[in-house]
mmCIF file of C-alpha atoms in Angstrom:
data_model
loop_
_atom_site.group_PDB
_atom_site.id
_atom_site.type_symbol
_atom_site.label_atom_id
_atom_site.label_comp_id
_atom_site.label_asym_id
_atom_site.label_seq_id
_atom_site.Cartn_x
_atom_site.Cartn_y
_atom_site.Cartn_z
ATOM 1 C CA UNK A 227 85.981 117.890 74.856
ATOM 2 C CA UNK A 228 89.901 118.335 75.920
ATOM 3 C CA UNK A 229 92.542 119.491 73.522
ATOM 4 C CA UNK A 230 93.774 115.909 72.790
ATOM 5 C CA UNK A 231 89.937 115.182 71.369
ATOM 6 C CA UNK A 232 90.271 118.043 68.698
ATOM 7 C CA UNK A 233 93.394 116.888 67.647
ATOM 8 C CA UNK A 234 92.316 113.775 66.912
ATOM 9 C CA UNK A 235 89.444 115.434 65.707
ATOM 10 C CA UNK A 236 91.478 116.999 63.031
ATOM 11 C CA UNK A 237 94.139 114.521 62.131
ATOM 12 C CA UNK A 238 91.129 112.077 61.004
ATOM 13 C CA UNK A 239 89.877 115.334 58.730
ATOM 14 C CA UNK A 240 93.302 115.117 57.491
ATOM 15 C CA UNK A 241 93.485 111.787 56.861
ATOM 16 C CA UNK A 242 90.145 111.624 55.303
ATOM 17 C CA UNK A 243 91.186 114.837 52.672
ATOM 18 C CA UNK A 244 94.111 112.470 51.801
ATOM 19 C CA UNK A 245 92.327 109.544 50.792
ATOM 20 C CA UNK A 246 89.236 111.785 49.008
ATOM 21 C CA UNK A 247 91.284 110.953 45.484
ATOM 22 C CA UNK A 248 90.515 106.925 45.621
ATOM 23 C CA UNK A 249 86.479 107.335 46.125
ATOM 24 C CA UNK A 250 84.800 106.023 43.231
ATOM 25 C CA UNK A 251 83.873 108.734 40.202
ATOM 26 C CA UNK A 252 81.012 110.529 40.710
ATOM 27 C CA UNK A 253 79.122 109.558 43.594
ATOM 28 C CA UNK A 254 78.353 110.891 46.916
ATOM 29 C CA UNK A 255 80.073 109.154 49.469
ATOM 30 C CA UNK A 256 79.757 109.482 53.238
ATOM 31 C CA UNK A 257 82.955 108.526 55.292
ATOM 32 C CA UNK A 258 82.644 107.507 59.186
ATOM 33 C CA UNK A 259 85.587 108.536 60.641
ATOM 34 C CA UNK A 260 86.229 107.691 64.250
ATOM 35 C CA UNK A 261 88.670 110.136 65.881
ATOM 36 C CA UNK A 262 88.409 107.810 69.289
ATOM 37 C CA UNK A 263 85.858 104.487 69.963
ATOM 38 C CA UNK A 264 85.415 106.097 73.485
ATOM 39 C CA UNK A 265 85.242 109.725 72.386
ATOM 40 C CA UNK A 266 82.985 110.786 69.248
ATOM 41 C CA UNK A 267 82.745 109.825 65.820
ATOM 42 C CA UNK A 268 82.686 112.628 63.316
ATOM 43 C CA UNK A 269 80.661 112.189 60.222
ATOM 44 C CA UNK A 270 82.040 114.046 56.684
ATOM 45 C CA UNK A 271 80.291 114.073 53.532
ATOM 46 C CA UNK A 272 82.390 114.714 50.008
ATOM 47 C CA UNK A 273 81.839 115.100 46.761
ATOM 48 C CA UNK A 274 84.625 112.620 44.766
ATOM 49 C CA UNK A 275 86.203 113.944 41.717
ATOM 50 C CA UNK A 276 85.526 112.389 38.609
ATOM 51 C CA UNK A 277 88.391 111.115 36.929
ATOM 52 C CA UNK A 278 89.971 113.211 33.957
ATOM 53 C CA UNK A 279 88.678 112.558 30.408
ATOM 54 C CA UNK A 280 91.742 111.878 28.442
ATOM 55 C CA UNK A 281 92.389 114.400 25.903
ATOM 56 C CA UNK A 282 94.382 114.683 22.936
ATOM 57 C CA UNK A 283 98.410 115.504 22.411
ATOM 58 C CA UNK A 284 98.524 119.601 20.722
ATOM 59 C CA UNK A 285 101.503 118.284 18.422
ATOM 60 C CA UNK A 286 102.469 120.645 16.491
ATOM 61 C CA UNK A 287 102.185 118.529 13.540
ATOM 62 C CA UNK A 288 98.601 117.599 14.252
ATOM 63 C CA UNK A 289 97.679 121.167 14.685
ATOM 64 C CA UNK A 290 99.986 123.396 12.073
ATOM 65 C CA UNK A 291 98.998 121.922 8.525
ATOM 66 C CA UNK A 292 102.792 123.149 7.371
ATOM 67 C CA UNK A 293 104.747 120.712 9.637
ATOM 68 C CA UNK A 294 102.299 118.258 9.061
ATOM 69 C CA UNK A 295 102.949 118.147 5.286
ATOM 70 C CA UNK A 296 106.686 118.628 6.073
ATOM 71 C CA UNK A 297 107.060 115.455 8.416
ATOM 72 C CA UNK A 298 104.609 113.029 6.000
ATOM 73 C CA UNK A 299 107.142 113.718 3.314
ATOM 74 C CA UNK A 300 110.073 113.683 5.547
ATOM 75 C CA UNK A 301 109.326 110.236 7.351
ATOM 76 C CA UNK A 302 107.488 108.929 3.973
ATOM 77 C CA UNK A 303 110.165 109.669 1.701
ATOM 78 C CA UNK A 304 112.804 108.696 3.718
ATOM 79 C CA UNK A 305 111.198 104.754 3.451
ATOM 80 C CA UNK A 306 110.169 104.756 -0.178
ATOM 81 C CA UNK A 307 114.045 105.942 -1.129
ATOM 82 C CA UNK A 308 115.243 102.436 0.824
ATOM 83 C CA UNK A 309 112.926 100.480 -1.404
ATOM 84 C CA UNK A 310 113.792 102.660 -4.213
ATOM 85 C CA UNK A 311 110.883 104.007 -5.276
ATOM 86 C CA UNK A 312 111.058 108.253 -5.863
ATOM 87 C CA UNK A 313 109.673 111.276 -3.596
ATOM 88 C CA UNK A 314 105.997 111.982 -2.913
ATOM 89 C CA UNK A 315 105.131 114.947 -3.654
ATOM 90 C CA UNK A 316 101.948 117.184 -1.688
ATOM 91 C CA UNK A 317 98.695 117.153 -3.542
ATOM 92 C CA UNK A 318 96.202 119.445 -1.886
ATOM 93 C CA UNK A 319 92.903 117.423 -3.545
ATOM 94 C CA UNK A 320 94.173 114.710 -1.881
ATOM 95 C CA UNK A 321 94.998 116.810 0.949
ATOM 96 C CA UNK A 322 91.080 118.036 1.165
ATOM 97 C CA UNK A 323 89.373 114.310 0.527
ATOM 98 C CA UNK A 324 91.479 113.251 3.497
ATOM 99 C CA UNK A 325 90.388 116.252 5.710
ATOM 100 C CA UNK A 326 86.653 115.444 4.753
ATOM 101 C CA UNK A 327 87.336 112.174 5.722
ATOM 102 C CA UNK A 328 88.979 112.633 9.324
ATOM 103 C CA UNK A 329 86.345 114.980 10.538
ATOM 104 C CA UNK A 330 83.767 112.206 9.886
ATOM 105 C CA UNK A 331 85.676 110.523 12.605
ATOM 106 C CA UNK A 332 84.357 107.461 11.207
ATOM 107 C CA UNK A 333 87.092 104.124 11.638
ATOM 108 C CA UNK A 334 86.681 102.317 8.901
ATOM 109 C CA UNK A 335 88.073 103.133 5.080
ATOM 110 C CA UNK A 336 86.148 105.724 3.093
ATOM 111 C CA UNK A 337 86.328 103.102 -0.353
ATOM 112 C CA UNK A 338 87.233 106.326 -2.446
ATOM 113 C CA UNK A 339 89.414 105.779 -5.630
ATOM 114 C CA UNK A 340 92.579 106.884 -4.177
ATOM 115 C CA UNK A 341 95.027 104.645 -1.821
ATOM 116 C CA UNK A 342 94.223 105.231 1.903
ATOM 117 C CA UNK A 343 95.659 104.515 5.242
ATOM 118 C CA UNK A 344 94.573 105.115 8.391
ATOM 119 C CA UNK A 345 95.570 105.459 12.045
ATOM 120 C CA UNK A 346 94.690 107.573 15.266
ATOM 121 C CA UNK A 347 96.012 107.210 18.958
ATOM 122 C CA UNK A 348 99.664 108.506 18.221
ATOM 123 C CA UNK A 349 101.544 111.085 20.170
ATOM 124 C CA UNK A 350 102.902 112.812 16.919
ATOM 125 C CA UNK A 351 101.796 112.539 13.229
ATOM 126 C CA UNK A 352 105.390 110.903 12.212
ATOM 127 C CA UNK A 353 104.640 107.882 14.758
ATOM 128 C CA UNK A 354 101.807 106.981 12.722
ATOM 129 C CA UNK A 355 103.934 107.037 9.714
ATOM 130 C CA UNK A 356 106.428 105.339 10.794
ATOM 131 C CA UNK A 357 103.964 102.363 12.296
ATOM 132 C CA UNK A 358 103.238 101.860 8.316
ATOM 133 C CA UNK A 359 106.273 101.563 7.806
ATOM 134 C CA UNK A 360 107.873 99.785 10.441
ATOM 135 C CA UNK A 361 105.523 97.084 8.837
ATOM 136 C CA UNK A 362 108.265 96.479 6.548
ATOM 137 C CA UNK A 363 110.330 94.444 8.701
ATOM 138 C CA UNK A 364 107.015 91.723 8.368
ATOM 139 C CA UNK A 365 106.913 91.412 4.342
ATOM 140 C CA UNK A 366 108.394 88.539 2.551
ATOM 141 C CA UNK A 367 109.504 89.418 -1.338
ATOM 142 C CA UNK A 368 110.071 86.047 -2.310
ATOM 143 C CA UNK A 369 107.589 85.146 -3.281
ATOM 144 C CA UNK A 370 106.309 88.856 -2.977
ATOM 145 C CA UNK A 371 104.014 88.681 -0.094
ATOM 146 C CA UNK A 372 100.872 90.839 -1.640
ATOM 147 C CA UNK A 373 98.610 92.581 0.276
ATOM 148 C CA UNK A 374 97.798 91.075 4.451
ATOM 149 C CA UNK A 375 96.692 92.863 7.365
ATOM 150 C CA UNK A 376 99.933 93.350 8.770
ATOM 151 C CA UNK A 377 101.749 95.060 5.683
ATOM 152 C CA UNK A 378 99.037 96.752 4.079
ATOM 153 C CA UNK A 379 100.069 100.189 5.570
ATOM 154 C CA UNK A 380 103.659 99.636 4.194
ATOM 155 C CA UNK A 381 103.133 98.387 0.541
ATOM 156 C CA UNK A 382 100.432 101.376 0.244
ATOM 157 C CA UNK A 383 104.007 103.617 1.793
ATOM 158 C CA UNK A 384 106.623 102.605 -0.449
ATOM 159 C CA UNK A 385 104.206 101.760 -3.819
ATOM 160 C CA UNK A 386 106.515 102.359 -6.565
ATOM 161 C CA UNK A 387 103.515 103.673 -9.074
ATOM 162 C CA UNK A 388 102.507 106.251 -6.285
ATOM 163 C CA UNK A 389 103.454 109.799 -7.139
ATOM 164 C CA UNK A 390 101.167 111.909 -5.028
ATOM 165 C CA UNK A 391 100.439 112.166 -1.034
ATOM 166 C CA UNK A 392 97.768 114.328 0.857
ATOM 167 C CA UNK A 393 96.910 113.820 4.519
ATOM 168 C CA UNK A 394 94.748 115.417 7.287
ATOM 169 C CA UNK A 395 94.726 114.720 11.318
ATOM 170 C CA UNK A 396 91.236 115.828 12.990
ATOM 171 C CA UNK A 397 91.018 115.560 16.699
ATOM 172 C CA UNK A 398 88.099 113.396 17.564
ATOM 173 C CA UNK A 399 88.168 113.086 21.387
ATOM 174 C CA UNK A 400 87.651 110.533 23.071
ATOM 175 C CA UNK A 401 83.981 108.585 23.666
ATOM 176 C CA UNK A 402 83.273 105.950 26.001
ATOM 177 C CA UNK A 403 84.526 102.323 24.457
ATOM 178 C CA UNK A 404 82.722 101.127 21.333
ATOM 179 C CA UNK A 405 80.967 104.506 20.482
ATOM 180 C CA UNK A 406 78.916 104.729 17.139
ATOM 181 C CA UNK A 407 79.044 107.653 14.867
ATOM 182 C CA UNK A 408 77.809 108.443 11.595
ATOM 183 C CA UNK A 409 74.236 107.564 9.801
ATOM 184 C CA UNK A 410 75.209 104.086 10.299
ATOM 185 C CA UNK A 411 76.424 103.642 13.221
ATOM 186 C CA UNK A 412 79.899 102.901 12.345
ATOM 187 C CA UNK A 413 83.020 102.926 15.111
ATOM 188 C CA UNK A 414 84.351 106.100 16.122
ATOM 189 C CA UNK A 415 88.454 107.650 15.789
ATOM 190 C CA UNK A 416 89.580 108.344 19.038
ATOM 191 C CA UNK A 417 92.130 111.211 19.869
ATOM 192 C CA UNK A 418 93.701 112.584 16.408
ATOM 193 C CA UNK A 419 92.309 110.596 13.709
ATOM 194 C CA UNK A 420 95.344 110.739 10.753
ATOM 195 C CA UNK A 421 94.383 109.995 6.736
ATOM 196 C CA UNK A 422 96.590 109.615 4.514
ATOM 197 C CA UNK A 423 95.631 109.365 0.618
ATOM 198 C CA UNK A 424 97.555 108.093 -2.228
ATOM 199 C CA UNK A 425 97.238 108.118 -6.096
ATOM 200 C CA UNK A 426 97.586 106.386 -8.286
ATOM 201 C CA UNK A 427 96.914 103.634 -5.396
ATOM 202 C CA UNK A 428 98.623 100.636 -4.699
ATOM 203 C CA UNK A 429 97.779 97.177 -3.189
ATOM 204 C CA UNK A 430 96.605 95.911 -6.183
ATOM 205 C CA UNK A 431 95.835 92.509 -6.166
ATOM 206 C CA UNK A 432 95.871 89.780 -9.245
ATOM 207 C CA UNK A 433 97.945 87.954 -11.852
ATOM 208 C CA UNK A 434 99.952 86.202 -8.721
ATOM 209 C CA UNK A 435 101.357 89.563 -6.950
ATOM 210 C CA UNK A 436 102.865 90.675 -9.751
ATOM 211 C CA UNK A 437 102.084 94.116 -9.222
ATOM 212 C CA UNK A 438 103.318 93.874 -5.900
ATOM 213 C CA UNK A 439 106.687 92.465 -6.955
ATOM 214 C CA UNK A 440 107.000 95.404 -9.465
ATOM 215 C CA UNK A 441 106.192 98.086 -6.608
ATOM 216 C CA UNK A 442 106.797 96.983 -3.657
ATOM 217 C CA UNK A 443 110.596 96.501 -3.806
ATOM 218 C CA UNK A 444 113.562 94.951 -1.345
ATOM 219 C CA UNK A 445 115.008 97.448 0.947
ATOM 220 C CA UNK A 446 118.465 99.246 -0.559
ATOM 221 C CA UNK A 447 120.903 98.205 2.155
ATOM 222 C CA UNK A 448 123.574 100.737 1.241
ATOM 223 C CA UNK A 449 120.914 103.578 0.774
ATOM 224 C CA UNK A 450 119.231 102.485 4.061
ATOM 225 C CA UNK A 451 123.222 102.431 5.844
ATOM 226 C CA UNK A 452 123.337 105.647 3.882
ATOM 227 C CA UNK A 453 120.488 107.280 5.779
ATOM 228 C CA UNK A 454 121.316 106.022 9.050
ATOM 229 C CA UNK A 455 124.478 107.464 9.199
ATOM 230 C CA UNK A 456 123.229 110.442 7.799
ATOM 231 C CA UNK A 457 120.820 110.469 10.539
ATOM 232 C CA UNK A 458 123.586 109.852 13.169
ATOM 233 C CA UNK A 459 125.469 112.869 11.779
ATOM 234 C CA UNK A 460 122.798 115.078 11.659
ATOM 235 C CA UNK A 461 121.634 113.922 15.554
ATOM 236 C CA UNK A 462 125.346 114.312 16.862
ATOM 237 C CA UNK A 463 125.655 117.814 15.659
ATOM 238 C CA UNK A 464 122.154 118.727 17.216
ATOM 239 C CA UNK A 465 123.578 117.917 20.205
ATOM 240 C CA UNK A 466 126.640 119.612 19.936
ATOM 241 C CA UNK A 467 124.929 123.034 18.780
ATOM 242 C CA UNK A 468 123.835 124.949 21.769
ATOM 243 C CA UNK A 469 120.167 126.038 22.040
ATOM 244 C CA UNK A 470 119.619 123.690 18.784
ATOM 245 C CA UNK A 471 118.107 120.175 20.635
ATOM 246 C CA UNK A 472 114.424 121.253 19.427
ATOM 247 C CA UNK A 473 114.966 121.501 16.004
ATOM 248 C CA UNK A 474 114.845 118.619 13.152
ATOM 249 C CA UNK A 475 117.313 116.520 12.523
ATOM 250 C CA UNK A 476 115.996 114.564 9.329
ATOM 251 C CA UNK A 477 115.262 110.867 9.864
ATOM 252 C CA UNK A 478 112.524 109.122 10.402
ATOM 253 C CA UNK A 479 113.105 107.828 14.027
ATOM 254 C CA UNK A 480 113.857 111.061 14.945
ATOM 255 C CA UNK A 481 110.562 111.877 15.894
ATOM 256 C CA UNK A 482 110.019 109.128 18.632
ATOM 257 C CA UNK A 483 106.729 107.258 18.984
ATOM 258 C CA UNK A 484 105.508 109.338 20.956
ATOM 259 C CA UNK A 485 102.672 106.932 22.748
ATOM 260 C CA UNK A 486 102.518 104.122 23.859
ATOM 261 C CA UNK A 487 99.534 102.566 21.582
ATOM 262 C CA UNK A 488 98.314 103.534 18.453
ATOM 263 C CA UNK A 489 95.410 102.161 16.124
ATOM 264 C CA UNK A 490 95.715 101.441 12.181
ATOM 265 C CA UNK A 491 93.121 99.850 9.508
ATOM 266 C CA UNK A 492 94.199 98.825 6.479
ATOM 267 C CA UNK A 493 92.161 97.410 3.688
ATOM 268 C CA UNK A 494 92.515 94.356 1.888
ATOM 269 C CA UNK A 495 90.594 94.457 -1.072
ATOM 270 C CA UNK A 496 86.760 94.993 0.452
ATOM 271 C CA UNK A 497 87.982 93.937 4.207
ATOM 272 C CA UNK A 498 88.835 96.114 7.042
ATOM 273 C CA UNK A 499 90.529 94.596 9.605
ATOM 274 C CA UNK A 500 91.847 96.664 12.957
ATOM 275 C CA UNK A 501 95.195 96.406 13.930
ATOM 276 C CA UNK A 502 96.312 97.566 17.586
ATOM 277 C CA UNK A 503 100.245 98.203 17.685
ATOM 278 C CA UNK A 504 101.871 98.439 21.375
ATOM 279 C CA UNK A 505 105.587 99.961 21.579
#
């Protein structure tokens, strides 16, 4: 076999390495390559690589329980103030039911006696918060709205009667599609499960929506103008400070989505309904 044979020879070996990422996940696949119809075919057996489980985003305020308090208030705060209803403040028995809850990784509401949202599949904890409350720009006041599946998360955010907050984020993983946990076999969180508790709890329901109209008040234009150029002050001297684009600039927005899907539940009343949000 000449010199021209083994280059061919090789260049197919080449060729084949090349294309080893498209072979289907874990099989054993033989390739025929042929280095020349009138020469010799060479046969090569390979292993494929199985493709990469997905695996959760190490934000810092999934994993450090400081910044994670610090950025519920922030982002929280920062919404209830435009519908003029005062601070949150950190409750750490809250703060403990919602960690029991989240390492359950069960996806569905845990029917407690405290308010509750829910939410996994975020890059950072403050996109999930600001999902809820991006919700806003869907609720009617006038009549007040009440409680529906896609403002739940919001009226539960901005409650008036709420006083106290306490949240956890658990990193579940990720299971194949449609996986079952728990004794009865409920849906699985995927990725960093978030749960967020409330008390007293809102989304109360009755006597026409009054209590909704009571709590769940119109946004403050000049506060919310307020806050964005407060925002846009704080962002432009970030920018100007050297070494100083990391750190926080207040603002809910500031944090960025930080994914491109994320999952919510919200309860109405005794119903759960899933809500997938794309951005």
């Amino acid at each position: 076999m000449g010199p021209n044979s083994n280059t061919k020879i090789w260049l197919a070996i080449l060729t084949l390495l090349t294309l080893m990422i498209s072979v289907s996940d874990a099989e054993l696949t033989t390739i025929a390559l042929k280095a020349d119809a009138a020469v010799e075919t060479v046969w090569v057996t390979v292993e494929a690589t199985a493709r990469a489980t997905p695996t959760a985003p190490m934000h810092p305020s999934y994993t450090d329980p400081a910044i994670l308090q610090k950025e519920v208030l922030e982002v929280s705060n920062e919404y209830r103030k435009k519908h003029d209803a005062k601070p949150l403040i950190w409750n750490d028995t809250l703060t403990q039911y919602a960690k029991a809850w989240a390492e359950a990784c069960i996806w569905k509401h845990s029917h407690g006696a405290f308010g509750e949202n829910l939410a996994y599949g975020f890059g950072n904890l403050s996109a999930a918060v600001i999902a809820w409350g991006e919700e806003g720009k869907l609720y009617e006041y006038d009549p007040p709205m009440g409680s529906t599946e896609e403002t739940g998360h919001f009226t539960q955010l901005v409650w008036k009667a709420s006083k106290q907050v306490g949240c956890a984020a658990y990193n579940c993983g990720y299971t194949e599609p449609g996986k079952k946990t728990g004794d009865k076999g409920e849906l699985r969180a995927q990725g960093w499960y978030v749960v967020c508790e409330y008390s007293p709890h809102g989304n109360i329901v009755g006597d026409d929506n009054k209590y909704f109209k009571e709590n769940v008040l119109p946004m403050d234009t000049k506060v919310a103008s307020a806050l964005e150029a407060s925002k846009t002050a704080a962002a432009t001297a970030t920018a100007n400070t050297a070494g100083a684009q990391g750190s926080h600039t207040g603002g809910a927005m500031r944090f960025g989505m930080g994914s491109t899907v994320g999952v919510m539940l919200v309860a109405l009343g005794t119903v759960c309904v899933e809500m997938v949000i794309y951005f």
